[in-house]
PDB file of C-alpha atoms in Angstrom:
ATOM      1  CA  CYS J  16      92.879 107.863 103.599  1.00 85.00           C
ATOM      2  CA  GLY J  17      90.862 106.113 106.275  1.00 88.00           C
ATOM      3  CA  VAL J  18      93.164 106.866 109.194  1.00 89.00           C
ATOM      4  CA  PRO J  19      91.339 107.293 112.524  1.00 89.00           C
ATOM      5  CA  CYS J  20      91.215 110.634 114.288  1.00 91.00           C
ATOM      6  CA  GLU J  21      93.766 111.033 117.081  1.00 90.00           C
ATOM      7  CA  ARG J  22      91.832 113.657 119.062  1.00 90.00           C
ATOM      8  CA  ALA J  23      90.724 112.420 122.450  1.00 84.00           C
ATOM      9  CA  GLY J  24      87.124 112.088 123.494  1.00 82.00           C
ATOM     10  CA  PRO J  25      83.966 111.542 121.481  1.00 82.00           C
ATOM     11  CA  LYS J  26      82.736 115.165 121.515  1.00 85.00           C
ATOM     12  CA  HIS J  27      85.297 116.983 119.361  1.00 89.00           C
ATOM     13  CA  SER J  28      84.343 118.704 116.113  1.00 89.00           C
ATOM     14  CA  GLU J  29      87.734 118.874 114.388  1.00 92.00           C
ATOM     15  CA  HIS J  30      89.622 115.760 113.340  1.00 92.00           C
ATOM     16  CA  PHE J  31      93.369 115.364 113.092  1.00 91.00           C
ATOM     17  CA  SER J  32      95.970 112.653 112.587  1.00 90.00           C
ATOM     18  CA  GLU J  33      99.727 113.003 112.749  1.00 86.00           C
ATOM     19  CA  TYR J  34     100.240 109.905 110.611  1.00 86.00           C
ATOM     20  CA  HIS J  35      98.469 109.321 107.330  1.00 90.00           C
ATOM     21  CA  ILE J  36      98.540 106.121 105.312  1.00 94.00           C
ATOM     22  CA  PRO J  37      98.857 105.551 101.576  1.00 96.00           C
ATOM     23  CA  ASP J  38      95.316 105.987 100.290  1.00 94.00           C
ATOM     24  CA  GLY J  39      95.520 102.849  98.148  1.00 97.00           C
ATOM     25  CA  LEU J  40      95.230 100.864 101.378  1.00 97.00           C
ATOM     26  CA  CYS J  41      91.610 102.076 101.447  1.00 95.00           C
ATOM     27  CA  GLY J  42      91.005 101.364  97.764  1.00 96.00           C
ATOM     28  CA  TYR J  43      91.853 104.721  96.171  1.00 95.00           C
ATOM     29  CA  ALA J  44      93.249 104.312  92.681  1.00 97.00           C
ATOM     30  CA  ASN J  45      94.389 106.422  89.774  1.00 95.00           C
ATOM     31  CA  THR J  46      91.277 106.803  87.609  1.00 92.00           C
ATOM     32  CA  ALA J  47      93.296 106.592  84.382  1.00 94.00           C
ATOM     33  CA  THR J  48      95.241 103.430  85.248  1.00 96.00           C
ATOM     34  CA  GLU J  49      93.061 101.793  87.938  1.00 97.00           C
ATOM     35  CA  LYS J  50      96.280 101.164  89.892  1.00 98.00           C
ATOM     36  CA  LEU J  51      96.090 101.598  93.649  1.00 98.00           C
ATOM     37  CA  SER J  52      97.532 104.906  94.811  1.00 97.00           C
ATOM     38  CA  THR J  53     100.606 105.234  97.026  1.00 96.00           C
ATOM     39  CA  GLU J  54      99.906 108.905  97.841  1.00 95.00           C
ATOM     40  CA  ILE J  55      99.187 110.220 101.328  1.00 94.00           C
ATOM     41  CA  CYS J  56      96.880 113.071 102.339  1.00 93.00           C
ATOM     42  CA  THR J  57      99.561 115.451 103.569  1.00 93.00           C
ATOM     43  CA  THR J  58     101.302 115.496 100.186  1.00 94.00           C
ATOM     44  CA  SER J  59      98.095 115.324  98.134  1.00 95.00           C
ATOM     45  CA  VAL J  60      96.738 118.544  99.657  1.00 95.00           C
ATOM     46  CA  THR J  61      99.875 120.401  98.505  1.00 95.00           C
ATOM     47  CA  SER J  62      99.447 119.234  94.907  1.00 94.00           C
ATOM     48  CA  GLY J  63      97.337 120.294  91.978  1.00 94.00           C
ATOM     49  CA  GLU J  64      95.912 116.769  91.802  1.00 94.00           C
ATOM     50  CA  MET J  65      92.212 115.955  92.059  1.00 95.00           C
ATOM     51  CA  PHE J  66      90.137 113.195  93.595  1.00 95.00           C
ATOM     52  CA  ILE J  67      86.709 111.809  92.856  1.00 94.00           C
ATOM     53  CA  ASN J  68      84.448 109.551  94.891  1.00 94.00           C
ATOM     54  CA  GLU J  69      80.910 109.060  96.131  1.00 95.00           C
ATOM     55  CA  ASP J  70      81.296 111.961  98.578  1.00 96.00           C
ATOM     56  CA  THR J  71      82.035 114.368  95.700  1.00 97.00           C
ATOM     57  CA  ASP J  72      79.017 113.069  93.748  1.00 97.00           C
ATOM     58  CA  TYR J  73      81.624 111.728  91.297  1.00 96.00           C
ATOM     59  CA  ASN J  74      82.830 115.246  90.432  1.00 97.00           C
ATOM     60  CA  TYR J  75      86.553 115.985  90.503  1.00 97.00           C
ATOM     61  CA  VAL J  76      87.733 118.130  93.427  1.00 98.00           C
ATOM     62  CA  LEU J  77      91.233 119.490  94.005  1.00 97.00           C
ATOM     63  CA  TYR J  78      92.802 117.768  96.998  1.00 96.00           C
ATOM     64  CA  ARG J  79      93.693 121.157  98.452  1.00 96.00           C
ATOM     65  CA  ARG J  80      89.968 122.028  98.377  1.00 97.00           C
ATOM     66  CA  TYR J  81      88.926 118.849 100.207  1.00 97.00           C
ATOM     67  CA  LYS J  82      87.132 120.869 102.906  1.00 97.00           C
ATOM     68  CA  SER J  83      84.565 122.012 100.320  1.00 97.00           C
ATOM     69  CA  VAL J  84      83.198 118.486  99.826  1.00 98.00           C
ATOM     70  CA  ASN J  85      80.986 118.215 102.908  1.00 97.00           C
ATOM     71  CA  GLU J  86      80.889 118.807 106.667  1.00 96.00           C
ATOM     72  CA  TYR J  87      82.842 115.641 107.458  1.00 94.00           C
ATOM     73  CA  TYR J  88      85.715 116.563 105.115  1.00 96.00           C
ATOM     74  CA  ASN J  89      85.590 120.118 106.454  1.00 96.00           C
ATOM     75  CA  SER J  90      86.082 118.779 109.982  1.00 95.00           C
ATOM     76  CA  TRP J  91      89.499 117.314 109.088  1.00 95.00           C
ATOM     77  CA  GLN J  92      92.682 119.324 109.664  1.00 95.00           C
ATOM     78  CA  ILE J  93      95.215 117.860 107.225  1.00 94.00           C
ATOM     79  CA  GLN J  94      98.663 119.395 107.538  1.00 91.00           C
ATOM     80  CA  ALA J  95      99.867 120.274 104.041  1.00 91.00           C
ATOM     81  CA  ASP J  96     103.441 118.993 103.894  1.00 89.00           C
ATOM     82  CA  SER J  97     105.020 117.747 100.682  1.00 88.00           C
ATOM     83  CA  SER J  98     108.080 116.460 102.570  1.00 86.00           C
ATOM     84  CA  TYR J  99     106.043 114.028 104.668  1.00 84.00           C
ATOM     85  CA  SER J 100     105.907 110.340 103.766  1.00 86.00           C
ATOM     86  CA  ALA J 101     104.087 107.313 105.064  1.00 89.00           C
ATOM     87  CA  SER J 102     105.631 105.515 108.022  1.00 92.00           C
ATOM     88  CA  SER J 103     107.871 102.538 107.368  1.00 94.00           C
ATOM     89  CA  TYR J 104     105.151 100.321 108.846  1.00 95.00           C
ATOM     90  CA  TRP J 105     102.534 101.332 106.225  1.00 95.00           C
ATOM     91  CA  LYS J 106     105.114 101.200 103.436  1.00 96.00           C
ATOM     92  CA  TRP J 107     106.008  97.674 104.535  1.00 97.00           C
ATOM     93  CA  ILE J 108     102.332  96.654 104.701  1.00 97.00           C
ATOM     94  CA  PHE J 109     101.609  98.061 101.233  1.00 97.00           C
ATOM     95  CA  TYR J 110     104.734  96.526  99.683  1.00 97.00           C
ATOM     96  CA  ARG J 111     104.070  93.138 101.220  1.00 97.00           C
ATOM     97  CA  PHE J 112     100.314  92.954 100.557  1.00 98.00           C
ATOM     98  CA  ASN J 113      99.949  95.086  97.403  1.00 98.00           C
ATOM     99  CA  HIS J 114      98.394  92.283  95.352  1.00 98.00           C
ATOM    100  CA  GLN J 115      95.971  91.321  98.131  1.00 98.00           C
ATOM    101  CA  PHE J 116      94.797  94.930  98.461  1.00 98.00           C
ATOM    102  CA  ALA J 117      94.380  95.141  94.680  1.00 98.00           C
ATOM    103  CA  GLU J 118      92.315  91.959  94.690  1.00 98.00           C
ATOM    104  CA  LYS J 119      90.180  93.164  97.617  1.00 98.00           C
ATOM    105  CA  TYR J 120      89.395  96.486  95.918  1.00 98.00           C
ATOM    106  CA  LYS J 121      89.202  95.055  92.382  1.00 98.00           C
ATOM    107  CA  ARG J 122      91.990  97.357  91.194  1.00 98.00           C
ATOM    108  CA  ASP J 123      95.400  96.863  89.663  1.00 98.00           C
ATOM    109  CA  PRO J 124      98.346  96.616  92.054  1.00 98.00           C
ATOM    110  CA  ALA J 125     100.124  99.874  92.846  1.00 98.00           C
ATOM    111  CA  ASP J 126     103.540 100.753  91.515  1.00 98.00           C
ATOM    112  CA  VAL J 127     105.011 100.479  94.980  1.00 97.00           C
ATOM    113  CA  PRO J 128     108.520 101.928  95.160  1.00 95.00           C
ATOM    114  CA  GLU J 129     111.282  99.376  95.702  1.00 95.00           C
ATOM    115  CA  GLY J 130     112.401 101.491  98.665  1.00 95.00           C
ATOM    116  CA  TRP J 131     109.254 100.352 100.452  1.00 96.00           C
ATOM    117  CA  ASN J 132     110.690  96.842 100.685  1.00 97.00           C
ATOM    118  CA  ILE J 133     111.679  97.407 104.305  1.00 96.00           C
ATOM    119  CA  SER J 134     112.797  94.677 106.707  1.00 96.00           C
ATOM    120  CA  GLU J 135     110.577  93.726 109.614  1.00 95.00           C
ATOM    121  CA  GLN J 136     113.467  94.589 111.941  1.00 96.00           C
ATOM    122  CA  GLN J 137     113.623  98.149 110.545  1.00 96.00           C
ATOM    123  CA  VAL J 138     109.850  98.546 110.850  1.00 96.00           C
ATOM    124  CA  LYS J 139     110.004  97.363 114.461  1.00 96.00           C
ATOM    125  CA  LYS J 140     112.834  99.800 115.256  1.00 95.00           C
ATOM    126  CA  ASP J 141     110.948 102.688 113.623  1.00 94.00           C
ATOM    127  CA  LEU J 142     107.777 101.876 115.585  1.00 93.00           C
ATOM    128  CA  GLU J 143     109.714 101.694 118.843  1.00 94.00           C
ATOM    129  CA  ASP J 144     111.465 105.010 118.115  1.00 94.00           C
ATOM    130  CA  THR J 145     108.250 106.759 117.061  1.00 89.00           C
ATOM    131  CA  TYR J 146     106.101 105.572 119.956  1.00 89.00           C
ATOM    132  CA  LYS J 147     108.863 105.274 122.593  1.00 92.00           C
ATOM    133  CA  VAL J 148     107.974 101.687 123.392  1.00 93.00           C
ATOM    134  CA  ASN J 149     109.753  98.353 123.524  1.00 94.00           C
ATOM    135  CA  LEU J 150     107.608  96.008 121.426  1.00 92.00           C
ATOM    136  CA  ASP J 151     109.218  92.907 122.955  1.00 90.00           C
ATOM    137  CA  SER J 152     107.950  93.975 126.380  1.00 90.00           C
ATOM    138  CA  LEU J 153     104.370  93.994 125.059  1.00 83.00           C
ATOM    139  CA  ILE J 154     104.361  90.359 124.020  1.00 71.00           C
TER     140      ILE J 154
END
């Protein structure tokens, strides 16, 4: 999905992130519809769905077998959790800029759920609660 690794230091061999983003934000799309995807890694690896890209030599691979693609994919530890969803921040970003992302990646806009139309105030509150920070004090 393009999220950076959260492990500290440059010399670690396993990658991990607590928060994944909808993969359409990095250009992933449904191959049948060409619409940007709203899926996230943690739910994809629990599914029977497949992905295809340059790394797979354009062969379909089950998401749950992502580690078989290459050493880089194998180095990622993706928690399989079908109950997990993207943070309100990334939902808000995708909802607000869906058409711009589609234009950038030359895809069709995603079918972004209406529930992702979240207020900036709610996103701010969620960020403050998640990261235990007062965003107003940072400005």
